[in-house]
Amino acid sequence: MQDFFNEAKGARAARVLVDGLSDMLLDYVVPEGLEVQRGWRVEIPLRNRKTTGTVVRLVEQSEQLRHRMKPILRALEEVPVVSSVLMDLAEWAAAYYAVPVEQMVRCIVPEPVRSERHEEKTRKVVCLVKRPSDDELNKISRRAPRQASVLRYLMAGDEGKEPLSDIGGTSALAACRALEKRQLVSIGEEAVHRDPTSKEQFAPTSPLPLNPEQEHALQVILEARKARDTRPILLQGVTGSGKTEVYLQAAAHVMEQGEGVLILVPEISLTPQTVARFKSRFAQHPGAVAILHSALSDGERYDEWHAIHRGQARIAIGPRSALFAPVRNLGLIIVDEEHDSSYKQESAPRYHGRDLAVLRARMEGASIILGSATPSLESLHNVSTGKYNLVRMEKRADGQRLPLTRVLDMRTEAKDKRYMGVLSERLRVAIEDRLEKKEQVILLLNRRGFARALQCPDCGYVVTCEHCALPLTYHLTENRLVCHICGYRSVAPCTCPECGSKAILLEGCGTQKVEQILMRCFPRARIQRVDADVTTRKNALRDILESFRTHRIDILLGTQMISKGLDFPRVTLVGVLNADLGLNVPDPRAAERTFQLLTQVAGRAGRGEVDGEVIIQTYSPQAAAIQFARRHDTDGFVENELGLREQFAFPPFTHMAVLTVRSTQEDMASFAAETLHKRLLSVLPAEVEISDPIPAPIAKAYGQFRFQCVLKAPRARTISDIVSAEIKRLAPGEDITVTLDVDAYNFM
Ligand code: ADP
Ligand code: ZN
Ligand code: ZN
């Protein structure tokens, strides 16, 4: 790491991130004799009261200034809340993603830990001090039956200790107090751990005997661990190849060595099975596995976080933000479904969880596994340059064959007289057949493409940019097609340039409408829709998945949500209703995402005894992403796609960033974007490309007009350093927000 990570020598002032909602940074004097370091929690005076904060860095201050500063009152914990490695990570990420370091520190120390309100919860417990003799007990039960029943209750348990709430709560308190006087019991306080999974049962499981591919993968991981090798291992295993079993056994080994394990999963609510498998495997070590995510109550988060920090929980599992979990003596990081887009945070700080996990592993000397059936092109590229080590698993552990995949050309299917809209006759017949056999069906509706691309429903032609080979986006207001990557504009054609059809505007179709159509087609089937509307209720998704598993639902209809690591043995048919919608978005990763989605969803079919079938409906049957997915040919897709990316200088061959200017005033947003663009043109080195500012594909959101420029450079830091300096120099006014998204995954 660079010099600025080292603490300033002899510095006597500390810059403190004050707890509370704003990013307030204040300098305080470190009094003689007080030891404080980066990452420590301190008590500080603020106006006329005391408050708390986290030391972000130690600074050298002039005597003059020091006189005006107040002193730190005391350090709060002996063990710093943020380790020096995590502080280094925060500083690195702040520079890379062009955000103030305090934003990163906020991610590392979650809100419930920062605020004092959620301190440990305690409860009253009653302990049996002395067992009364039978005589004594009889005497008590004659005069004070309530006291006797408390004693009997305590004597019946194996511990002689019960929470007051179980004995009868406050109504039993008087009896307990009387018993305390008799010195038969004692009443004390005990910390309660607010366990987010306390209501669930996890039956212990034992390690499965590994097949040769799994065994090899495990050996590579354990050897890396032994050698303290931090080079990431990309575990590319087809869906069902048993990656989770490899993770479990690797984690167990690392834990036996006294080291901690960090597991990142896409989104906890979508991957309940992975969490349950870890909880079950380590069920004989209660409290060993802690779960971190935002859907927990503040109290649960506080307790889980502290259990990890204290070293009680050796395994932490959670989504992207869990990468900052204070796991002690970290030996192994596992990033499951490493290609998943949820690892990228879409609000400030816009960091990538997988990328920071790789960095953290290197800083901590931990080993790291990135697992996926469809790895990101970034990771595969890192394999080809030798940065990552590749391990493959090509056979399904459950002995199943990959499902048969058929592609239906909707340009002809939609002409069938029986076409109901959305559902082709062939897919309808296939669903009917499964329902008759009492098997289950998953239907996927790809909703990602809500920017309007022009596609011809008759021939499938999509109007694309000649410089980027990506779909142009239709802007109604000016009747123009615009490329959102390079800024190229053209007039929207009235007829299809390919076949001359006049029906060229694509119309979208929501999950609700599809649900209605399904209910008409299959009146007796139990149909459940899963989309953002349905799943706003807490645990809704979990309950739906549980009903589906227990076959109280026949057809599950949903968006990409349902494509993740789910394992339902009775699903024998997966239908993808509109495979192309995700292709027609102005995004260099559109094909990659579509391929991953189709492959992942196909992996849901045929996990049990019966072979699975996948039916893909599309207007672009010739698209590479669809054809390679149909053949389960990941290597072919990757080779083809990497070739294109290199040709158009897209990631992973370059870094791309999106600069967005927002304002409630359209002209102000546009003017600020123009000004910034002009200045950047004059200061950016030649190797950085910048597009002209244009309205974003989503030109207005939350009442703000949005203008954007896309930047491309060989090194991300070149963009971050120069652009963030120019944003500061511009000093945008009140009603203008400027954001920079480095290594952007969202170009809307
Ligand atoms: P992946 O995560 O690679 O998609 P899973 O870990 O979900 O695959 O494994 C698929 C299925 O195979 C699961 O039901 C799992 O219990 C089973 N399985 C995994 N490893 C083995 C093994 N060595 N022997 C038998 N079954 C296994
Ligand atoms: Zn056409
Ligand atoms: Zn272009």
mmCIF file of N, CA, C and O and ligand atoms in Angstrom, residues 411 455-462 495-502 504, ligand 2:
data_model
loop_
_atom_site.group_PDB
_atom_site.id
_atom_site.type_symbol
_atom_site.label_atom_id
_atom_site.label_comp_id
_atom_site.label_asym_id
_atom_site.label_seq_id
_atom_site.Cartn_x
_atom_site.Cartn_y
_atom_site.Cartn_z
ATOM 1 N N ARG A 411 -41.211 -15.008 -33.941
ATOM 2 C CA ARG A 411 -41.635 -14.343 -35.170
ATOM 3 C C ARG A 411 -42.629 -15.231 -35.919
ATOM 4 O O ARG A 411 -43.514 -14.743 -36.601
ATOM 5 N N GLN A 455 -37.311 -2.890 -31.885
ATOM 6 C CA GLN A 455 -37.172 -4.220 -32.446
ATOM 7 C C GLN A 455 -38.375 -4.519 -33.316
ATOM 8 O O GLN A 455 -39.511 -4.189 -32.959
ATOM 9 N N CYS A 456 -38.117 -5.151 -34.417
ATOM 10 C CA CYS A 456 -39.195 -5.470 -35.344
ATOM 11 C C CYS A 456 -39.815 -6.809 -34.951
ATOM 12 O O CYS A 456 -39.118 -7.820 -34.879
ATOM 13 N N PRO A 457 -41.105 -6.842 -34.658
ATOM 14 C CA PRO A 457 -41.737 -8.092 -34.242
ATOM 15 C C PRO A 457 -41.858 -9.088 -35.402
ATOM 16 O O PRO A 457 -42.082 -10.275 -35.170
ATOM 17 N N ASP A 458 -41.687 -8.616 -36.618
ATOM 18 C CA ASP A 458 -41.830 -9.535 -37.746
ATOM 19 C C ASP A 458 -40.532 -10.240 -38.088
ATOM 20 O O ASP A 458 -40.524 -11.437 -38.350
ATOM 21 N N CYS A 459 -39.410 -9.509 -38.068
ATOM 22 C CA CYS A 459 -38.156 -10.160 -38.438
ATOM 23 C C CYS A 459 -37.154 -10.200 -37.291
ATOM 24 O O CYS A 459 -36.121 -10.848 -37.392
ATOM 25 N N GLY A 460 -37.418 -9.502 -36.185
ATOM 26 C CA GLY A 460 -36.516 -9.560 -35.044
ATOM 27 C C GLY A 460 -35.384 -8.557 -35.096
ATOM 28 O O GLY A 460 -34.574 -8.468 -34.178
ATOM 29 N N TYR A 461 -35.343 -7.766 -36.154
ATOM 30 C CA TYR A 461 -34.252 -6.802 -36.320
ATOM 31 C C TYR A 461 -34.252 -5.760 -35.199
ATOM 32 O O TYR A 461 -35.292 -5.234 -34.817
ATOM 33 N N VAL A 462 -33.069 -5.473 -34.658
ATOM 34 C CA VAL A 462 -32.927 -4.442 -33.636
ATOM 35 C C VAL A 462 -32.003 -3.363 -34.178
ATOM 36 O O VAL A 462 -30.934 -3.670 -34.715
ATOM 37 N N THR A 495 -40.170 2.396 -40.739
ATOM 38 C CA THR A 495 -40.381 0.996 -41.112
ATOM 39 C C THR A 495 -39.104 0.238 -40.823
ATOM 40 O O THR A 495 -38.020 0.821 -40.706
ATOM 41 N N CYS A 496 -39.220 -1.054 -40.688
ATOM 42 C CA CYS A 496 -38.055 -1.880 -40.388
ATOM 43 C C CYS A 496 -37.057 -1.834 -41.534
ATOM 44 O O CYS A 496 -37.409 -2.130 -42.670
ATOM 45 N N PRO A 497 -35.790 -1.426 -41.259
ATOM 46 C CA PRO A 497 -34.792 -1.359 -42.324
ATOM 47 C C PRO A 497 -34.530 -2.729 -42.954
ATOM 48 O O PRO A 497 -34.023 -2.814 -44.075
ATOM 49 N N GLU A 498 -34.881 -3.779 -42.247
ATOM 50 C CA GLU A 498 -34.584 -5.120 -42.724
ATOM 51 C C GLU A 498 -35.719 -5.669 -43.598
ATOM 52 O O GLU A 498 -35.496 -6.122 -44.708
ATOM 53 N N CYS A 499 -36.963 -5.625 -43.092
ATOM 54 C CA CYS A 499 -38.051 -6.270 -43.819
ATOM 55 C C CYS A 499 -39.162 -5.306 -44.226
ATOM 56 O O CYS A 499 -40.132 -5.698 -44.867
ATOM 57 N N GLY A 500 -39.043 -4.055 -43.807
ATOM 58 C CA GLY A 500 -40.022 -3.068 -44.225
ATOM 59 C C GLY A 500 -41.302 -3.050 -43.408
ATOM 60 O O GLY A 500 -42.215 -2.285 -43.684
ATOM 61 N N SER A 501 -41.389 -3.875 -42.357
ATOM 62 C CA SER A 501 -42.608 -3.910 -41.547
ATOM 63 C C SER A 501 -42.828 -2.579 -40.841
ATOM 64 O O SER A 501 -41.888 -1.893 -40.457
ATOM 65 N N LYS A 502 -44.112 -2.224 -40.657
ATOM 66 C CA LYS A 502 -44.417 -0.944 -40.007
ATOM 67 C C LYS A 502 -44.601 -1.110 -38.499
ATOM 68 O O LYS A 502 -44.768 -0.142 -37.772
ATOM 69 N N ILE A 504 -42.779 -1.619 -35.961
ATOM 70 C CA ILE A 504 -41.457 -1.769 -35.361
ATOM 71 C C ILE A 504 -41.336 -1.436 -33.873
ATOM 72 O O ILE A 504 -40.441 -1.926 -33.206
HETATM 73 ZN ZN ZN B 2 -38.313 -6.337 -39.718
#
